[in-house]
XYZ file of C-alpha atoms in Angstrom:
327
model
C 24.366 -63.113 -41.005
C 23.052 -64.955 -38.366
C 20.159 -67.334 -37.174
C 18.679 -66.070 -33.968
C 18.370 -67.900 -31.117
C 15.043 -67.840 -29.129
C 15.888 -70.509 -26.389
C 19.050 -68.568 -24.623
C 17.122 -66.632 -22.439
C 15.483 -67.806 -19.560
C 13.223 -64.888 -17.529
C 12.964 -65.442 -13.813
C 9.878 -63.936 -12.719
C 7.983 -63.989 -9.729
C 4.508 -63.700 -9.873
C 3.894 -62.788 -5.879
C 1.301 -60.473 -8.094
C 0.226 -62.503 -11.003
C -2.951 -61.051 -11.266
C -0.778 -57.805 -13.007
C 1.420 -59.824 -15.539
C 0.170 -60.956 -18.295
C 1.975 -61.759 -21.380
C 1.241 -63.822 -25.160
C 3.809 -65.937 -27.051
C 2.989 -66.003 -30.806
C 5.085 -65.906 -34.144
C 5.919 -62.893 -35.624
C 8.367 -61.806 -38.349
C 9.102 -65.654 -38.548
C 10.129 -66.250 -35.335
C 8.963 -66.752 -31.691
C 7.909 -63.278 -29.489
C 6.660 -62.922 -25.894
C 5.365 -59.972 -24.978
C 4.702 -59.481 -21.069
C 3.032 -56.239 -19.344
C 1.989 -54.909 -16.046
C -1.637 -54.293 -16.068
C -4.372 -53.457 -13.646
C -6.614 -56.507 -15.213
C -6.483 -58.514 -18.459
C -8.233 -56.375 -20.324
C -6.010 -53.729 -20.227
C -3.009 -55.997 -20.286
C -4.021 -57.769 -23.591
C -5.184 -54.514 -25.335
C -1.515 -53.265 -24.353
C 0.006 -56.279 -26.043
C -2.047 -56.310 -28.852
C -0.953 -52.503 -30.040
C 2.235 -54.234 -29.518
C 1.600 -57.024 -31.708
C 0.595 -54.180 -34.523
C 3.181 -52.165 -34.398
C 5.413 -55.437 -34.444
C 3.862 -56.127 -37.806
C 4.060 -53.190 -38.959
C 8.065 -53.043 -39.151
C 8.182 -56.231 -40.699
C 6.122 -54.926 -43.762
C 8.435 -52.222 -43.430
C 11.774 -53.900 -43.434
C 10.729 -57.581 -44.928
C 12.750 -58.522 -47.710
C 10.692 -61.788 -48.504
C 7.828 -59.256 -48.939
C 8.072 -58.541 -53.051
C 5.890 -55.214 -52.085
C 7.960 -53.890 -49.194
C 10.281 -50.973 -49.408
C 13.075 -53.094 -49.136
C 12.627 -55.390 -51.513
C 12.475 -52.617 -53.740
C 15.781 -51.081 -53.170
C 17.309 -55.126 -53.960
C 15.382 -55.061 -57.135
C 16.598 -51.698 -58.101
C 20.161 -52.593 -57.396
C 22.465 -51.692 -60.207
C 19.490 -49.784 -61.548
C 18.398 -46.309 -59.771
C 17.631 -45.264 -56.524
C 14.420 -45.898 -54.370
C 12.345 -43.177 -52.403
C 11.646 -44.765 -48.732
C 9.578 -43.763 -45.713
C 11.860 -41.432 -42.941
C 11.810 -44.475 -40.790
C 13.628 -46.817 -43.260
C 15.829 -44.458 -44.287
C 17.122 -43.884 -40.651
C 17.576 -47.456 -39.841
C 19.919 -47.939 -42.870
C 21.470 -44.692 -42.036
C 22.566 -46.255 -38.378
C 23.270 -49.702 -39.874
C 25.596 -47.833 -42.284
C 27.383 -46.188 -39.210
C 27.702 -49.260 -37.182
C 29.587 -51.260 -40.233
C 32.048 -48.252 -40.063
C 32.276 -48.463 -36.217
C 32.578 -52.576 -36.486
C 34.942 -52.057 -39.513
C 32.462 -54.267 -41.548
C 31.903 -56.784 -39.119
C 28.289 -55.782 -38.969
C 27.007 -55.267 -42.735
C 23.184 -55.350 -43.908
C 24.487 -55.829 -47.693
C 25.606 -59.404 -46.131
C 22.042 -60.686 -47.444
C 24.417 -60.310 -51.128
C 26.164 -63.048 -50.275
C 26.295 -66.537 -52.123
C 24.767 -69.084 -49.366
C 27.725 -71.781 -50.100
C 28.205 -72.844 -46.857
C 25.544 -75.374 -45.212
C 24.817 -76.119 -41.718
C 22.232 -79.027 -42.163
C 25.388 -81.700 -42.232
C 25.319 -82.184 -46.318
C 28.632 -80.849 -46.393
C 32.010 -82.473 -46.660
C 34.413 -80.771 -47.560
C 34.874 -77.111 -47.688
C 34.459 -74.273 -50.199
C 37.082 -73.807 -52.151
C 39.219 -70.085 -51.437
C 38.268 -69.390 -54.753
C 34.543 -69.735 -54.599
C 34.514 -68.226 -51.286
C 36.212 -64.886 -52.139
C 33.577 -64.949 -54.832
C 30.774 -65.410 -52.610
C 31.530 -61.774 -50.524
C 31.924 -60.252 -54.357
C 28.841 -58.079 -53.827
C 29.093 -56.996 -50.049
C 30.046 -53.996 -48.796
C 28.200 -51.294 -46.914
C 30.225 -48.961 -48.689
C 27.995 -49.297 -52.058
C 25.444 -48.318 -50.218
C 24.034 -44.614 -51.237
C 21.651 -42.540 -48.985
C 20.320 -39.433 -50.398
C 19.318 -37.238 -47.271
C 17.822 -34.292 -49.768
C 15.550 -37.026 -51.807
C 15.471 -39.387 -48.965
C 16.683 -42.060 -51.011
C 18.720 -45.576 -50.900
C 20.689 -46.873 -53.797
C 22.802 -50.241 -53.842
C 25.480 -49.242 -56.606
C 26.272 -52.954 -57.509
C 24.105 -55.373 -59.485
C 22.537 -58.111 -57.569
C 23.413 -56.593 -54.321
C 20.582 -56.608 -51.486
C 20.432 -55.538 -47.884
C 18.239 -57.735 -45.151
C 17.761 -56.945 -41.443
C 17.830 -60.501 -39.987
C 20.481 -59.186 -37.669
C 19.155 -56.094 -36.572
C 15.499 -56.300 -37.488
C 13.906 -58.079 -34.788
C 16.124 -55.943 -32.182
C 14.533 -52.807 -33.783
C 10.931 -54.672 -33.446
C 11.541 -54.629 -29.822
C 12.708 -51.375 -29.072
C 9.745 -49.696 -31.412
C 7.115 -51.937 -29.383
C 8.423 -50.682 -25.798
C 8.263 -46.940 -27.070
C 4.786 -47.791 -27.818
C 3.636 -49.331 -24.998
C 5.346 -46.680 -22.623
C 3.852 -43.590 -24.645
C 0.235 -45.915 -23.769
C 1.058 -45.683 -20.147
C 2.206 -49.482 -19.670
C 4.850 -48.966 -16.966
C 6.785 -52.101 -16.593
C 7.199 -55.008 -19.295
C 9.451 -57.433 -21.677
C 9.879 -57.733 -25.042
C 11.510 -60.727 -25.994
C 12.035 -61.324 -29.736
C 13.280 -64.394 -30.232
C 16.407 -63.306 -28.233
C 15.997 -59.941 -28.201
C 15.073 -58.639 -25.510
C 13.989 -55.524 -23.945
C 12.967 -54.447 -20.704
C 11.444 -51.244 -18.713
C 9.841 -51.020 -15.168
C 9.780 -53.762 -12.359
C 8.292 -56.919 -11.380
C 4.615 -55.768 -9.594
C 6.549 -57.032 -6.304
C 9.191 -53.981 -7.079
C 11.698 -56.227 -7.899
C 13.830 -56.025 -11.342
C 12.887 -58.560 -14.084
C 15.866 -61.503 -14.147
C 17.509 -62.985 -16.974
C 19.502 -65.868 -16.891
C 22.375 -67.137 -19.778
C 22.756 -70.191 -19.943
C 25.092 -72.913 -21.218
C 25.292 -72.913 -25.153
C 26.542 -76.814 -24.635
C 23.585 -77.500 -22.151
C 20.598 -75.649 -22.011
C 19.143 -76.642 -19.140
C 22.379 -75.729 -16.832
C 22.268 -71.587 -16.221
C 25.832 -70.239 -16.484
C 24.592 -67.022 -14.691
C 22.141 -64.499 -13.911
C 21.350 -60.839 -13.880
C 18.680 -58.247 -12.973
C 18.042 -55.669 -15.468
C 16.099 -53.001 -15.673
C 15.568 -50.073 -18.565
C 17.762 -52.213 -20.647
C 18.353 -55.016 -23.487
C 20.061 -58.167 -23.953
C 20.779 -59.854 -26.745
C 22.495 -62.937 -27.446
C 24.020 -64.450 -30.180
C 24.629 -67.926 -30.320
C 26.154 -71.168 -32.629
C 26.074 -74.394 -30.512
C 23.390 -75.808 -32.950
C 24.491 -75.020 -36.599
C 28.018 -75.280 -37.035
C 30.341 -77.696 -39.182
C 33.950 -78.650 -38.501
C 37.143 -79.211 -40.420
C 40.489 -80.222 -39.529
C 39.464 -80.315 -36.320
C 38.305 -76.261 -36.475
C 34.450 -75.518 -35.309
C 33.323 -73.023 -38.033
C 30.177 -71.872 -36.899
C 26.652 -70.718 -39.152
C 27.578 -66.849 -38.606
C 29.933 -65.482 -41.260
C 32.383 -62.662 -41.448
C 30.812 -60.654 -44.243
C 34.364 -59.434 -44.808
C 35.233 -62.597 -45.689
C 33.403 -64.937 -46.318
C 34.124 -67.339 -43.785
C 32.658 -68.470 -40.694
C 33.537 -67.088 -36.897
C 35.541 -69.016 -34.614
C 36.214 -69.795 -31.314
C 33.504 -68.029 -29.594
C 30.154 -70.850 -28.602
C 27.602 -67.437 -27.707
C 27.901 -63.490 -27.128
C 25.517 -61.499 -25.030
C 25.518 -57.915 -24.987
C 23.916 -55.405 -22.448
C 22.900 -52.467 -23.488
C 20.067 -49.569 -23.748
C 18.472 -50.735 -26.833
C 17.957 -54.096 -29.050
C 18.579 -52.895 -32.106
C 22.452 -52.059 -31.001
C 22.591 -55.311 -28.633
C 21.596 -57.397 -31.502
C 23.947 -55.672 -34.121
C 27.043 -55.676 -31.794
C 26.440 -59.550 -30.475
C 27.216 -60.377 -34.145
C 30.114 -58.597 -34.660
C 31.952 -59.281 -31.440
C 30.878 -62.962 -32.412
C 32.863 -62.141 -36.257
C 35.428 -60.050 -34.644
C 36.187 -63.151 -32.232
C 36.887 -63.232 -28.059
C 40.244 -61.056 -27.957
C 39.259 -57.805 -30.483
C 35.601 -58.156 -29.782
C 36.224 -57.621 -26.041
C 38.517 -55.024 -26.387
C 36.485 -53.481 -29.180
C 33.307 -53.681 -26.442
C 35.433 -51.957 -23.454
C 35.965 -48.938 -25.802
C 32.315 -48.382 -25.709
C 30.395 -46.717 -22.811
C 27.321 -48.533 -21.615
C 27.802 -51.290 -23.414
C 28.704 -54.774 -21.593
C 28.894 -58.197 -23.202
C 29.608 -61.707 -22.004
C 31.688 -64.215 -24.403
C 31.530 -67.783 -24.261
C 34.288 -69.547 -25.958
C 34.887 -72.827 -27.941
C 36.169 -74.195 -24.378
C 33.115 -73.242 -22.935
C 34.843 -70.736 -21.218
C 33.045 -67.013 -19.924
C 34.895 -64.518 -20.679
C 33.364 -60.832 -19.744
C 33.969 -57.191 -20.266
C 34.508 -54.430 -17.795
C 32.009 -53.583 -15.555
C 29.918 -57.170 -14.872
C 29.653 -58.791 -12.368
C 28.677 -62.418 -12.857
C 26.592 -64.760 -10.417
C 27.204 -68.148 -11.464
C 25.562 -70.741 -11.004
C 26.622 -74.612 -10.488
């Protein structure tokens, strides 16, 4: 559904107290993680991040669909077939994913990993799809043939073929699971920034909130604006890489599972919010929904703040922000 970007963020820190941040960039679930904590000394920091790192790992065996032995994999290759029997945690994460689709009207879907991959974003195309073979491509999406079983806590994708993936909500998820852990070990102020999305709690050791900057999708070294947050995530979703163009219309590498074509007009999305996991599954449908029903869609929904960027490298925000912009 979408390629996530790990470059849009920039954290401002400062490190008048150095000596009590520490933090580790590595790979993780395929893509790039930094995980920063306030700690008395490094020991303590690093044995903070690395229960982080496990319990990061341990949701992508859970949720991996490249993993032939994961729970997920097994509901795809029991589609069509029977149900599958899956861990409490699993079964809840589909169980929200289900009931954002039906709050996004399908503009956030999990089943979109059913779709037919015709469109390319590497510049080998030329020409595009044809109606035909991209109505055909959506054939097997739809949240809707999705089947939980609360009593046998079980999932069931009705049509043949069909498979769920979490590459827009997964890494989100990651995040917030890794701050509940670190808080419940007594780690009282950190980041979690997967590749994007990111998640923060406590202060800077000076007392000051952790800053995060979005910057321009057409030039990223030029910072559109900055924000402090605290106790909250961001997430943003952006296209300004992977994106081909016909007629003189960008279509960008995020596509309308609805449909089965690619969003328009909107360059990046970034949503605030209280955890990842929703940031990261509402940046991508505002981004589908597009700049005029994905901002009215957002200001229907308490706590929740997003800033568009449009084709015209325009910002366009929602109720409720205040932006700081920078020249």
């Amino acid at each position: 559904m979408k390629n996530k970007l790990s470059i849009l963020f920039l954290l401002v820190t400062v490190f008048a107290h150095s000596q009590n941040v520490f933090n580790k960039k590595l790979i993780l679930m395929g893509s790039s993680f930094e995980i920063t904590v306030v700690a008395k000394d490094s020991t303590e920091g690093f044995k903070h991040i690395n229960s982080a790192i496990s319990e990061i790992k341990r949701i992508e065996t859970l949720i991996s669909s490249w993993d032939s032995n994961s729970q997920t994999s097994l509901i795809n290759q029991n589609s069509g077939i029977k149900p599958v029997k899956v861990d409490q945690e699993l079964f809840d994460l589909i169980e929200r994913a289900i009931k954002l689709s039906k709050l996004t009207n399908g503009a956030f879907d999990i089943s979109y990993a059913s779709m037919d991959k015709i469109w390319k974003f590497d510049g080998s195309m030329t020409k595009m799809p044809s109606e035909e073979d991209i109505k055909k491509s959506v054939e097997k999406v739809g949240y809707e043939n999705i089947i939980l079983n609360k009593e046998k806590q079980t999932v069931y994708l009705k049509l043949k073929g069909m498979k769920i993936g979490f590459g827009a909500i997964g890494k989100g998820y990651a995040a917030d699971k890794a701050k509940a852990l670190l808080i419940k070990n007594g780690v009282t102020a950190g980041i979690i920034n997967a590749s994007g999305d990111l998640n923060t709690w406590g202060t800077q050791p000076n007392g000051n909130d952790w800053m995060v900057a979005i910057v321009n999708p057409l030039n990223k070294s030029k910072v559109f604006s900055w924000f402090p947050v605290k106790n909250r995530a961001v997430v943003t979703s952006g296209n300004y890489e992977k994106y081909v163009r016909f007629n003189d219309k960008l279509y960008t590498h995020i596509i309308d599972p609805r449909t089965g074509y690619p969003a328009t007009g909107v360059l990046s999305v970034s949503i605030f919010t209280k955890t990842a996991e929703l940031a990261d599954a509402l940046a991508t449908s505002v981004f589908v929904m597009g700049k005029d029903t994905g901002l009215d869609f957002i200001n229907q929904l308490n706590g929740v703040e997003c800033i568009i960027i449009d084709e015209n490298n325009k910002i366009i925000t929602s109720n409720n922000i205040q932006l700081n912009t920078q020249n």
